[in-house]
Coordinates of C-alpha atoms in Angstrom, one line a residue:
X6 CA 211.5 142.5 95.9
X7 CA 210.7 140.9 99.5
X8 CA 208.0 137.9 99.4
X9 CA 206.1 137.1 102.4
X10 CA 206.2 133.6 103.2
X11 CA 202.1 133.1 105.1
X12 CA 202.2 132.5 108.5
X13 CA 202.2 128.7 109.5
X14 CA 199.1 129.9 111.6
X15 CA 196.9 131.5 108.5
X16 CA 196.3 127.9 107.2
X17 CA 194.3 126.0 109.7
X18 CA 192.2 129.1 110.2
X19 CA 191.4 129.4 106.0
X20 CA 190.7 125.9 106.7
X21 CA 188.9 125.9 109.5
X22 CA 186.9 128.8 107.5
X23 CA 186.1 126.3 104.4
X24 CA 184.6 124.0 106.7
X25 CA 182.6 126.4 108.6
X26 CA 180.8 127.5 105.4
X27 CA 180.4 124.2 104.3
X28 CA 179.0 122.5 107.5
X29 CA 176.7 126.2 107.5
X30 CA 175.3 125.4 103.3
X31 CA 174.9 121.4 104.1
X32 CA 172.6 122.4 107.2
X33 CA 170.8 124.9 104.6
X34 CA 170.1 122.4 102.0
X35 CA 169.2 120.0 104.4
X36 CA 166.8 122.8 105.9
X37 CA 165.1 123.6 102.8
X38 CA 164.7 120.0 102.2
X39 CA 162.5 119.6 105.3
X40 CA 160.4 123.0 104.6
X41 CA 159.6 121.5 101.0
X42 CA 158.6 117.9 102.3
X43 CA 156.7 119.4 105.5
X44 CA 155.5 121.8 103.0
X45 CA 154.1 119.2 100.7
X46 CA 152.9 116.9 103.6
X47 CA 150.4 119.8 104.7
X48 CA 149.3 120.0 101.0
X49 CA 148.6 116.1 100.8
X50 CA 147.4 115.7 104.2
X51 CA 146.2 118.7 105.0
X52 CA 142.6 117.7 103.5
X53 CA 142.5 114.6 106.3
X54 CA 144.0 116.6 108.8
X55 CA 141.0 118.6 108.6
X56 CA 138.4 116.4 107.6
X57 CA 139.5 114.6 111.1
X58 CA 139.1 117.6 113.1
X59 CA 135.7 118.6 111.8
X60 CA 134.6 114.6 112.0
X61 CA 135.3 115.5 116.3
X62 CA 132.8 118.6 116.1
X63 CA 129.5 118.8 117.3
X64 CA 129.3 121.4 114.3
X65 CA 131.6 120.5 111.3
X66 CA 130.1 123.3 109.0
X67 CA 131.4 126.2 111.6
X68 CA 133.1 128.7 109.6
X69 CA 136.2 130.3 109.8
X70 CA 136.9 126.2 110.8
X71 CA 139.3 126.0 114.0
X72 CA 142.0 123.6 114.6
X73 CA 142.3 124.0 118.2
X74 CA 138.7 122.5 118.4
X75 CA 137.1 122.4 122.4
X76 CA 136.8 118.3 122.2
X77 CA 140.8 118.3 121.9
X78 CA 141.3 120.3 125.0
X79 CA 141.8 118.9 128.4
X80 CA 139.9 121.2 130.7
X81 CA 136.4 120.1 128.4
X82 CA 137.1 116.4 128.8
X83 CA 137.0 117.1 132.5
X84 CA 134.0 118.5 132.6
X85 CA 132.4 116.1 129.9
X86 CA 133.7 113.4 132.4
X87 CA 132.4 115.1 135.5
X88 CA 128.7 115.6 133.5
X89 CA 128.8 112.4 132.8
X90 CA 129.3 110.9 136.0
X91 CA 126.8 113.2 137.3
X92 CA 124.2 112.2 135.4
X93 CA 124.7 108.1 135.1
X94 CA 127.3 107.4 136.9
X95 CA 129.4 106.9 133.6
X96 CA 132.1 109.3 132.9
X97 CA 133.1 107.8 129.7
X98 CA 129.4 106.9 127.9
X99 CA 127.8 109.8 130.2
X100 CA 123.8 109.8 129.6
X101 CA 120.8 110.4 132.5
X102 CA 119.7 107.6 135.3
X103 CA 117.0 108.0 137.4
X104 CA 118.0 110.0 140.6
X105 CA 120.4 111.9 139.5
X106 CA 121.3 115.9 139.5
X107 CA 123.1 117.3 137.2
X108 CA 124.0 121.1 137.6
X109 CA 125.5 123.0 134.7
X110 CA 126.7 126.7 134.6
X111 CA 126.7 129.5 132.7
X112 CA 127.7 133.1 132.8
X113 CA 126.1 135.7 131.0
X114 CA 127.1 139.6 130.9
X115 CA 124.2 141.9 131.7
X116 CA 125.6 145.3 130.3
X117 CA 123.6 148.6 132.2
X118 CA 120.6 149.0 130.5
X119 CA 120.0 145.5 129.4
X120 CA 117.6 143.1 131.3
X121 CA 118.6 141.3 134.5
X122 CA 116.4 138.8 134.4
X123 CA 118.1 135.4 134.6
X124 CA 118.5 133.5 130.9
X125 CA 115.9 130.9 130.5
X126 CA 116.5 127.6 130.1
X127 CA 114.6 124.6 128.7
X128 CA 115.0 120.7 127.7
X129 CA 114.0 120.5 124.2
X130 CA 113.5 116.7 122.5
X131 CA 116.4 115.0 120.2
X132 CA 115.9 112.6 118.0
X133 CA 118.9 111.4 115.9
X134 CA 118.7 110.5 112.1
X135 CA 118.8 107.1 111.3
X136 CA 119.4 105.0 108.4
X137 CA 116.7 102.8 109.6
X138 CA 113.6 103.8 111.3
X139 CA 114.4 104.3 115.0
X140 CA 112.4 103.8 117.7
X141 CA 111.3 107.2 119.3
X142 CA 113.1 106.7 122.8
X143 CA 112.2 108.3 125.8
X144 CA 112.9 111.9 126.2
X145 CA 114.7 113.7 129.2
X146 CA 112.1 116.9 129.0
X147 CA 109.3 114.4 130.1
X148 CA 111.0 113.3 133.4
X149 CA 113.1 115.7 134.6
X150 CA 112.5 119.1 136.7
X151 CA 114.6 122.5 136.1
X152 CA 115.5 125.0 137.8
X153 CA 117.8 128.3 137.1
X154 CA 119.8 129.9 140.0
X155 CA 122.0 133.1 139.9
X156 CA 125.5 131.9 142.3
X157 CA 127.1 135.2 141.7
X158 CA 127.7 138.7 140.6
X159 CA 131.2 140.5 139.3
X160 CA 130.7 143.6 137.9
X161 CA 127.9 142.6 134.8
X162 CA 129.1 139.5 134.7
X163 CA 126.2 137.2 136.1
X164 CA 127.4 133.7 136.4
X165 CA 123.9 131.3 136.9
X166 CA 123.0 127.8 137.8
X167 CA 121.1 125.2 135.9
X168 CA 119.9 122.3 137.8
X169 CA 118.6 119.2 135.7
X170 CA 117.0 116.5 138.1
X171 CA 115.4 113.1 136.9
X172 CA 112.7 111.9 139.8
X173 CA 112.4 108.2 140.0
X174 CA 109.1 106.7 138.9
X175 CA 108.8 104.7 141.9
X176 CA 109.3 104.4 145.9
X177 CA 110.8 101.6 146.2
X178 CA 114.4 100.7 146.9
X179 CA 116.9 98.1 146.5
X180 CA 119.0 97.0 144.0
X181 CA 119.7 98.5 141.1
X182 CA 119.6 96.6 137.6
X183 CA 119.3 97.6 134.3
X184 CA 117.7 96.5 131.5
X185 CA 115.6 96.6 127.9
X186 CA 112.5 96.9 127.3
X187 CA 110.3 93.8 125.7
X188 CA 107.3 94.0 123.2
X189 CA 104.3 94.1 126.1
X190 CA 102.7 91.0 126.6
X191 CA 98.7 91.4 127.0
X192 CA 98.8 94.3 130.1
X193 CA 101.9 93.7 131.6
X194 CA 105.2 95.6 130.9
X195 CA 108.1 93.4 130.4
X196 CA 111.6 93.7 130.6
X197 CA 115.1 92.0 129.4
X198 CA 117.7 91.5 132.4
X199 CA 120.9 89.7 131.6
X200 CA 119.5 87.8 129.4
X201 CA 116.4 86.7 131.1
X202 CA 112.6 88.1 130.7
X203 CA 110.9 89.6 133.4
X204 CA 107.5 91.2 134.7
X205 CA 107.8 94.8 135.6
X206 CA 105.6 95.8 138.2
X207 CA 104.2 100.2 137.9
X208 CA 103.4 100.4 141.2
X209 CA 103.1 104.6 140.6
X210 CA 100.7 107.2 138.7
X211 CA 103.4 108.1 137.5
X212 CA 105.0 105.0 136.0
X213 CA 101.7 104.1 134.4
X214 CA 101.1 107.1 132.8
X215 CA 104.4 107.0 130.9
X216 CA 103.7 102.9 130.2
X217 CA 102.7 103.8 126.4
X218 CA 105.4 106.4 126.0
X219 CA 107.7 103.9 125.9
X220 CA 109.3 101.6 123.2
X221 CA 110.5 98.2 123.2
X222 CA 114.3 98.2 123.0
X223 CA 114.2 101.0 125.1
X224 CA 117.0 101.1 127.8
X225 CA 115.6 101.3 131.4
X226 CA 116.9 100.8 135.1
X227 CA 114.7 98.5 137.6
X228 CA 114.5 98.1 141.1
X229 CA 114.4 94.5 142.2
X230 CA 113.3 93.6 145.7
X231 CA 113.0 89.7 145.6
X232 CA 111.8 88.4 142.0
X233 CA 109.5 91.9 142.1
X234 CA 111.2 94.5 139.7
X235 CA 109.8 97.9 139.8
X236 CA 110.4 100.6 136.7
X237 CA 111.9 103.5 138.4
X238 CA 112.5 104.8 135.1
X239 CA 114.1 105.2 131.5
X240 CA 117.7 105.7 131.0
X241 CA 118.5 108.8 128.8
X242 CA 121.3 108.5 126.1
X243 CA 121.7 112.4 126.6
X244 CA 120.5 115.6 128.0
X245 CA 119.8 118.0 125.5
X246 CA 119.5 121.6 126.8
X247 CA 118.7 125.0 125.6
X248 CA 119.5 128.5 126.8
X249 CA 118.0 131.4 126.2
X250 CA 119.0 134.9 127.1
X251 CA 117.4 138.6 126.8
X252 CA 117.9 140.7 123.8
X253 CA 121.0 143.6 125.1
X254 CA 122.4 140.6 127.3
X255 CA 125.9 138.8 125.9
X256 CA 126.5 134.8 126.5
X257 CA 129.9 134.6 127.8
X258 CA 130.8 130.9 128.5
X259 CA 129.5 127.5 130.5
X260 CA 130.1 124.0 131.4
X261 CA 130.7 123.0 128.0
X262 CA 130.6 124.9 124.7
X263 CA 127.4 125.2 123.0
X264 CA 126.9 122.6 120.1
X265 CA 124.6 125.4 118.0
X266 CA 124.5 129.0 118.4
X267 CA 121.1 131.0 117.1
X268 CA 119.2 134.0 117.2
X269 CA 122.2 136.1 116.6
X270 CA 123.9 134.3 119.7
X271 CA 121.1 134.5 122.0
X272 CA 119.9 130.7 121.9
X273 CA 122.4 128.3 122.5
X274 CA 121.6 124.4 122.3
X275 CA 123.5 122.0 124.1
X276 CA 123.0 118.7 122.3
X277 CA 124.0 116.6 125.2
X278 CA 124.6 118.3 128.6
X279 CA 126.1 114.9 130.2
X280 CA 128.1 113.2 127.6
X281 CA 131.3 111.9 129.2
X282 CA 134.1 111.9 127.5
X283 CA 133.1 109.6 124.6
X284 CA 130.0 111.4 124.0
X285 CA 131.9 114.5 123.4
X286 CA 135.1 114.3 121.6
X287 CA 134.1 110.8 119.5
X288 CA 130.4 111.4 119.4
X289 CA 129.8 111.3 115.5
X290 CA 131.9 107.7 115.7
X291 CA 130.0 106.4 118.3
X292 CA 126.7 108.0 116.2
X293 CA 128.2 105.7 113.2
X294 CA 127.9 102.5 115.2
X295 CA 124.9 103.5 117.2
X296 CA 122.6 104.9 114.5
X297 CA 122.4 102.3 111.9
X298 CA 121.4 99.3 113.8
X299 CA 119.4 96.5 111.6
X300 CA 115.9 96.3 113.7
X301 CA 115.5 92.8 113.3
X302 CA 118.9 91.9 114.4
X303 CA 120.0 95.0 116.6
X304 CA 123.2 94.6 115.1
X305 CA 124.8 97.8 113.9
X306 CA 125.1 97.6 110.2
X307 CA 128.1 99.9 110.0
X308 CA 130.1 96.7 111.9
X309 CA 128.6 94.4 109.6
X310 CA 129.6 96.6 106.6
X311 CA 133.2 97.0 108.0
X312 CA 133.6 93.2 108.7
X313 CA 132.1 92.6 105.1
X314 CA 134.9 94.3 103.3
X315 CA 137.8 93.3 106.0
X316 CA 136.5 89.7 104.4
X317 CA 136.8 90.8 100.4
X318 CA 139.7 92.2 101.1
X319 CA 141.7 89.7 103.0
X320 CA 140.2 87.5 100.7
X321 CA 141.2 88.6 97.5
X322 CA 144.4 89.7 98.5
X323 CA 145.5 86.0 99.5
X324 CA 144.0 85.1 95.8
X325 CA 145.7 87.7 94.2
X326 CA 149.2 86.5 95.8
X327 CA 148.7 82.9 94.9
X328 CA 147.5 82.8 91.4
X329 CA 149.5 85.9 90.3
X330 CA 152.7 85.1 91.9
X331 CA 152.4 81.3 89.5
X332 CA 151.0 82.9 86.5
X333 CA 153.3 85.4 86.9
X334 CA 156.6 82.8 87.5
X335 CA 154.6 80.5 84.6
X336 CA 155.2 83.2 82.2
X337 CA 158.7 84.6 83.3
X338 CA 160.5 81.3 83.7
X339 CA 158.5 78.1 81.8
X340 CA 158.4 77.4 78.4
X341 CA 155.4 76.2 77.1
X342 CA 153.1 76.3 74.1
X343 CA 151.0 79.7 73.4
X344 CA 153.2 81.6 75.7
X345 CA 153.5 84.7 74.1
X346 CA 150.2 84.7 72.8
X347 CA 148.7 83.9 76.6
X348 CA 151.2 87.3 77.8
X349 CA 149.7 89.4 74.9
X350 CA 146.1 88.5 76.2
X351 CA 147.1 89.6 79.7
X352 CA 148.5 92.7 78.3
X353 CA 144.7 92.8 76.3
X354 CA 143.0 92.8 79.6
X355 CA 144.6 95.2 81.2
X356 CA 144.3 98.0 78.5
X357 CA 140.7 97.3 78.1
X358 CA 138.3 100.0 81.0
X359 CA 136.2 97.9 83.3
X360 CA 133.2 100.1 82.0
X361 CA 133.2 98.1 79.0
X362 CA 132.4 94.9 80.3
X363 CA 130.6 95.1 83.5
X364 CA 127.4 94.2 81.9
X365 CA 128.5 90.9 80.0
X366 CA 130.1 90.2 83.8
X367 CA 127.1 91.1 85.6
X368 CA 125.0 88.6 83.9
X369 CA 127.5 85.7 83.7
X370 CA 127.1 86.2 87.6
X371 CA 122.9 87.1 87.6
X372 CA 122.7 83.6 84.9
X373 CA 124.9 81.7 87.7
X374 CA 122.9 82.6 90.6
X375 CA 126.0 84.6 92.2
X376 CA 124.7 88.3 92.6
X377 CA 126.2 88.0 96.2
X378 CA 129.5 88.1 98.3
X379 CA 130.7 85.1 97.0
X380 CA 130.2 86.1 93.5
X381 CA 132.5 89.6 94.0
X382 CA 134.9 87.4 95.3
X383 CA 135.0 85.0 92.4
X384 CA 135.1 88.0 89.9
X385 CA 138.3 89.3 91.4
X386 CA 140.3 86.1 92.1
X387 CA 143.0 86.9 89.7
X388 CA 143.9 90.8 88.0
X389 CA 146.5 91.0 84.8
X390 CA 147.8 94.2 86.8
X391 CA 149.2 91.6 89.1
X392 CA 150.1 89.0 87.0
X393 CA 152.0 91.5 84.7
X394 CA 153.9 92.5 87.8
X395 CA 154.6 89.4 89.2
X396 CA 156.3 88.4 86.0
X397 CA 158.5 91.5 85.7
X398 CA 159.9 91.1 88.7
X399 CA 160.6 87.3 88.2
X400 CA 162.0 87.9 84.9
X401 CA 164.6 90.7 86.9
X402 CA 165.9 87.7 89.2
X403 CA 169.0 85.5 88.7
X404 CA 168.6 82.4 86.5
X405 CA 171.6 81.2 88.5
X406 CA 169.3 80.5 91.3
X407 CA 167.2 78.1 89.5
X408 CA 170.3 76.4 88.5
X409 CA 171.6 75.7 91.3
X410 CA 168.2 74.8 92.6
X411 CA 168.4 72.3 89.7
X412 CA 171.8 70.6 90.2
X413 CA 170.1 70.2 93.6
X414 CA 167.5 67.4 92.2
X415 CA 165.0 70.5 92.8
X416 CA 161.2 70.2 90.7
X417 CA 160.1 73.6 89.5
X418 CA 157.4 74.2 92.0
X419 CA 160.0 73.6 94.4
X420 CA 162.3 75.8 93.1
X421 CA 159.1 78.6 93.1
X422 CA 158.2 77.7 96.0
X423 CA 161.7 77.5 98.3
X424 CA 163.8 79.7 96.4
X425 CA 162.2 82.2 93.8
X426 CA 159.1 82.6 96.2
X427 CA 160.8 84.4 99.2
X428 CA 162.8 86.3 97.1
X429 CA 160.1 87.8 95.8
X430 CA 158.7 89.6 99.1
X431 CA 159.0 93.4 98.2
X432 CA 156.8 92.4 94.3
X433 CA 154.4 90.1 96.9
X434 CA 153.8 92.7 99.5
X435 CA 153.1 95.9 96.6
X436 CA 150.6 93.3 95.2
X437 CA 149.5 92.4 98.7
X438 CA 148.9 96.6 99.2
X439 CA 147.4 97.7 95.8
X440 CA 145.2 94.5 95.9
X441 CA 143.8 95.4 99.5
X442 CA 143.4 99.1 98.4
X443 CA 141.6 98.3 95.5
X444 CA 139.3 95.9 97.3
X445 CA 139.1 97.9 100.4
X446 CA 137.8 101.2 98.0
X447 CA 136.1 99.7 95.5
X448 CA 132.5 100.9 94.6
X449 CA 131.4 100.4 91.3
X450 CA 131.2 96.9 91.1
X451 CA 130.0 96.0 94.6
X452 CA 127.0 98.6 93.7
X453 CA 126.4 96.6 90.8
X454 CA 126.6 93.0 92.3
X455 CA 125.6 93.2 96.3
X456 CA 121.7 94.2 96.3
X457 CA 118.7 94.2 98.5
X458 CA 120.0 92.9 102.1
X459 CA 121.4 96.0 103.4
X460 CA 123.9 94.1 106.2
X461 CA 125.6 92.5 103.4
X462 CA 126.9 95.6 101.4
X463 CA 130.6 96.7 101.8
X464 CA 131.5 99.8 103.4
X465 CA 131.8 102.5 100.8
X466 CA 128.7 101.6 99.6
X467 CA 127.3 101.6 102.9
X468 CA 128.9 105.6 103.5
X469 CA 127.0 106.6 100.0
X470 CA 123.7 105.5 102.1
X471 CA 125.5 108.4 105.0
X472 CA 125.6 111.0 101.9
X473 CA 122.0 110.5 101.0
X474 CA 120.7 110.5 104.7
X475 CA 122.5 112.7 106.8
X476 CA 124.0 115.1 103.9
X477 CA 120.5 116.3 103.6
X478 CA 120.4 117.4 106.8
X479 CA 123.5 118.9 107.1
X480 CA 125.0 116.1 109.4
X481 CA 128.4 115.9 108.0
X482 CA 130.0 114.9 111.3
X483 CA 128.8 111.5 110.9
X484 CA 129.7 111.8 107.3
X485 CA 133.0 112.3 107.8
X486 CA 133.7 109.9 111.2
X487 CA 132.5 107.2 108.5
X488 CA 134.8 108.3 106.1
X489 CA 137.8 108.7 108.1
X490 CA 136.7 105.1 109.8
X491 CA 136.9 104.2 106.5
X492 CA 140.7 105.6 105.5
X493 CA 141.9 104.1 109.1
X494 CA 142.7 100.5 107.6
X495 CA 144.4 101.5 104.2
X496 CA 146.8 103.8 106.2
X497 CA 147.6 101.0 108.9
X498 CA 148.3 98.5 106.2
X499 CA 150.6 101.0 104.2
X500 CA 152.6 102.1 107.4
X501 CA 152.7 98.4 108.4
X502 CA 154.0 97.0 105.2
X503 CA 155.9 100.4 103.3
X504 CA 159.4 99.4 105.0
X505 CA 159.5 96.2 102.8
X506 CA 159.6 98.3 99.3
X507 CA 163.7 97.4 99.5
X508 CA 165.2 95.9 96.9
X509 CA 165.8 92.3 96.8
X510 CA 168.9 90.6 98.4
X511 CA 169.1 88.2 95.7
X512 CA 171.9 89.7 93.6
X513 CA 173.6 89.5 96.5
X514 CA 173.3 85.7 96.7
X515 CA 175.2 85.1 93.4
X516 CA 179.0 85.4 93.8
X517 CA 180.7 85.8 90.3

């Protein structure tokens, strides 16, 4: 019987095989390991992702929804800017000065048979909802002219002109300044300029007749020759426009993409024609700020109610990291009387629902005169969910180092403070993130405590007062800007601080 020896040759090649296949399965496993997580990230943050996009919208309840949404695409914050610097100058905030032109176009297909009359158009009035009562502000529809041109035929597609023109309120020239309107004082029409009151002359029919139409806070631009200043008109926060066309006739496109489509697609409103880019893609954020001013102060109260809970927060958290980390250090490392039994109570509190004992703590704080801010502080100084945490992780530390610490001459509270305390960074910053995540979402409790002034409430009780004033009306744009608004500062805190959940380096300190 012969035996074939293999060839020096086969080896490396079976070899070279082997490795082949198992470079091929690690990139497999690997593979699937991405499609689960990305798989499971669209699941979890699929719901913002969404609730983002509709919050852009000018209508959030469209249906099927679409991800590649017009305020996300170049060629429309173009033309937003273009609008906007048409009508005030002021691509970014957009809006209508007096002077200005603003021409918008559309195209409409006129199939044979159908009419070929020319869509109609029309400036119809907007008032926003507000959480407070708002000041009716001037309208564009009662100062502007418009007029409809056809620019050119293809086929039956008719593509149309509409020109939106705001005609000053007065002759005169000079420079321009702007303005706010004052409360009236006897028969004479006054006017804030930076900062400074001053007599506005109506030197026009015109300007006098729309005297009364207008409101104090009311924005307006002035002429000023010398110390005269002349109203040449209001300035318009938007342009809302409507188009109309003919039954048989089919809207194709325009400027900018319709904010509401009716009447089986034949009216079309345009909620702001000039918006610039702001007032297009971040309208319902800029709504959030804008819309819920206090009228006494003219301070937004959606600032105030964001700057109100950055305070609890930041506040509680720096309590919560104090007192916990020395309870929890107290009662991991000390020896003193009642130890045990002070640990069980902690372990008590914690088990017991905050339900149960919100009233008693409602009127300890109504019987000390502290149903305010300071009294939610004070009610959250200290949590057992931190203190039990602090002390686990103390207890999971080296006694070595407080040993050595001790042979150094060191006091306790030095040794917590110089040596226990900075190893103790990844327990510090999870209290740190929990506590300001708690704080930051908390309702209950600040509903219970923080009444009547509504500039002092906190901002999720703040976006419940969004629910019951805009949900009605099917505003859920600014409902959902507030919300995500309100997500923003929980995920910048979590990104900012999730690389220091590492384990602690103090094992690593004791040589043995």
């Amino acid at each position: 019987m012969t035996i074939v020896a293999p060839s020096p040759s086969s080896a490396p090649l079976k070899q070279q095989d082997n490795t082949a296949f198992l470079n091929r399965r690690r990139w497999a496993r690997a593979g699937w390991l991405y499609l689960f997580m990305l798989v499971m990230s669209v699941l979890f943050l699929g719901p913002f992702l969404m609730g983002t996009l509709s919050s852009l919208k000018d209508n959030p309840n469209e249906y099927p929804p679409r991800i590649l949404i017009p305020q996300l695409r170049p060629t429309f914050f173009m033309r937003a800017y273009q609008l906007g610097v048409q009508g005030a100058g002021d691509g970014w905030n957009g809006g209508l000065a007096p002077g200005n032109t603003v021409t918008f176009d559309v195209r409409v297909r006129n199939p044979k048979g159908a009419p070929q009359t020319p869509p109609t158009a029309s400036l119809f009035v907007y008032q926003p909802t507000g959480l407070v009562n708002l000041a009716r502000l001037a309208q564009a529809k009662d100062y502007s002219v418009l007029k409809v041109a056809e620019t050119g035929v293809t086929g039956d597609l008719h593509s149309y002109r509409v020109t939106v023109t705001y005609a000053p309120l007065t002759a005169q020239t000079g420079e321009r300044v702007r303005g706010e309107l004052l409360p009236p004082q006897g028969n004479d029409l006054m006017a804030t300029v930076n900062g400074k009151p001053v007599k506005v002359t109506l030197d026009t029919p015109q300007a006098q007749a729309h005297q009364y139409d207008l409101q104090p806070t009311q924005p307006v631009q002035l002429i000023r020759r010398g110390d005269q200043y002349f109203l040449e008109g209001p300035l318009m926060a938007r342009l809302p426009l409507e188009i109309d066309v003919e039954r048989g006739q089919v809207f194709v496109d325009s400027t900018l993409p319709p904010s509401d489509v009716q009447n089986f697609g034949r009216s079309l409103a345009f909620r702001n024609a000039t918006p610039g880019i702001l007032g297009y893609t971040f309208n319902n954020y800029r709504r959030a700020f804008q819309e819920t001013r206090d009228a006494g102060t003219g301070r937004s109260l959606f600032l105030s109610w964001t700057l109100n809970t950055f305070a609890i927060a930041i506040l509680k958290v720096l309590s919560a990291v104090v007192f916990c980390s020395l309870a929890g250090y107290a009662l991991a490392r000390l020896n003193f009387p009642g130890k045990n039994l002070l640990f069980a109570l902690v372990l008590f509190v914690q088990m017991v629902p905050g339900q149960t004992t919100f009233i008693s703590n409602y009127l300890v704080l109504k019987n000390l005169g502290l149903l305010n801010i300071w009294g939610l502080l004070v009610s959250g100084l200290v949590t057992a969910g931190g203190v039990f945490l602090m002390k686990q992780f103390f207890e999971g530390l080296p006694k070595e180092l407080e040993e050595a610490a001790s042979i150094d001459g060191a006091s306790p509270f030095t040794t917590f403070w110089r040596v226990m305390l900075p190893q103790a960074s990844p327990a510090l910053i999870a209290l740190s993130i929990t506590t300001f995540q708690g704080a930051w979402n908390d309702f209950f409790w600040p509903l219970v405590v923080l009444k009547g002034d509504a500039s002092r409430q906190v901002l999720t009780v703040g976006l419940q007062s969004f629910r019951d004033v805009y949900g009605g009306a099917g505003d859920y744009g600014l409902i959902l800007s507030g919300a995500i608004l309100s997500a923003i500062p929980v995920l910048i805190v979590f990104l900012i601080f999730q690389r220091y959940f590492v384990g602690t380096g103090a094992d690593s300190a004791v040589k043995g």
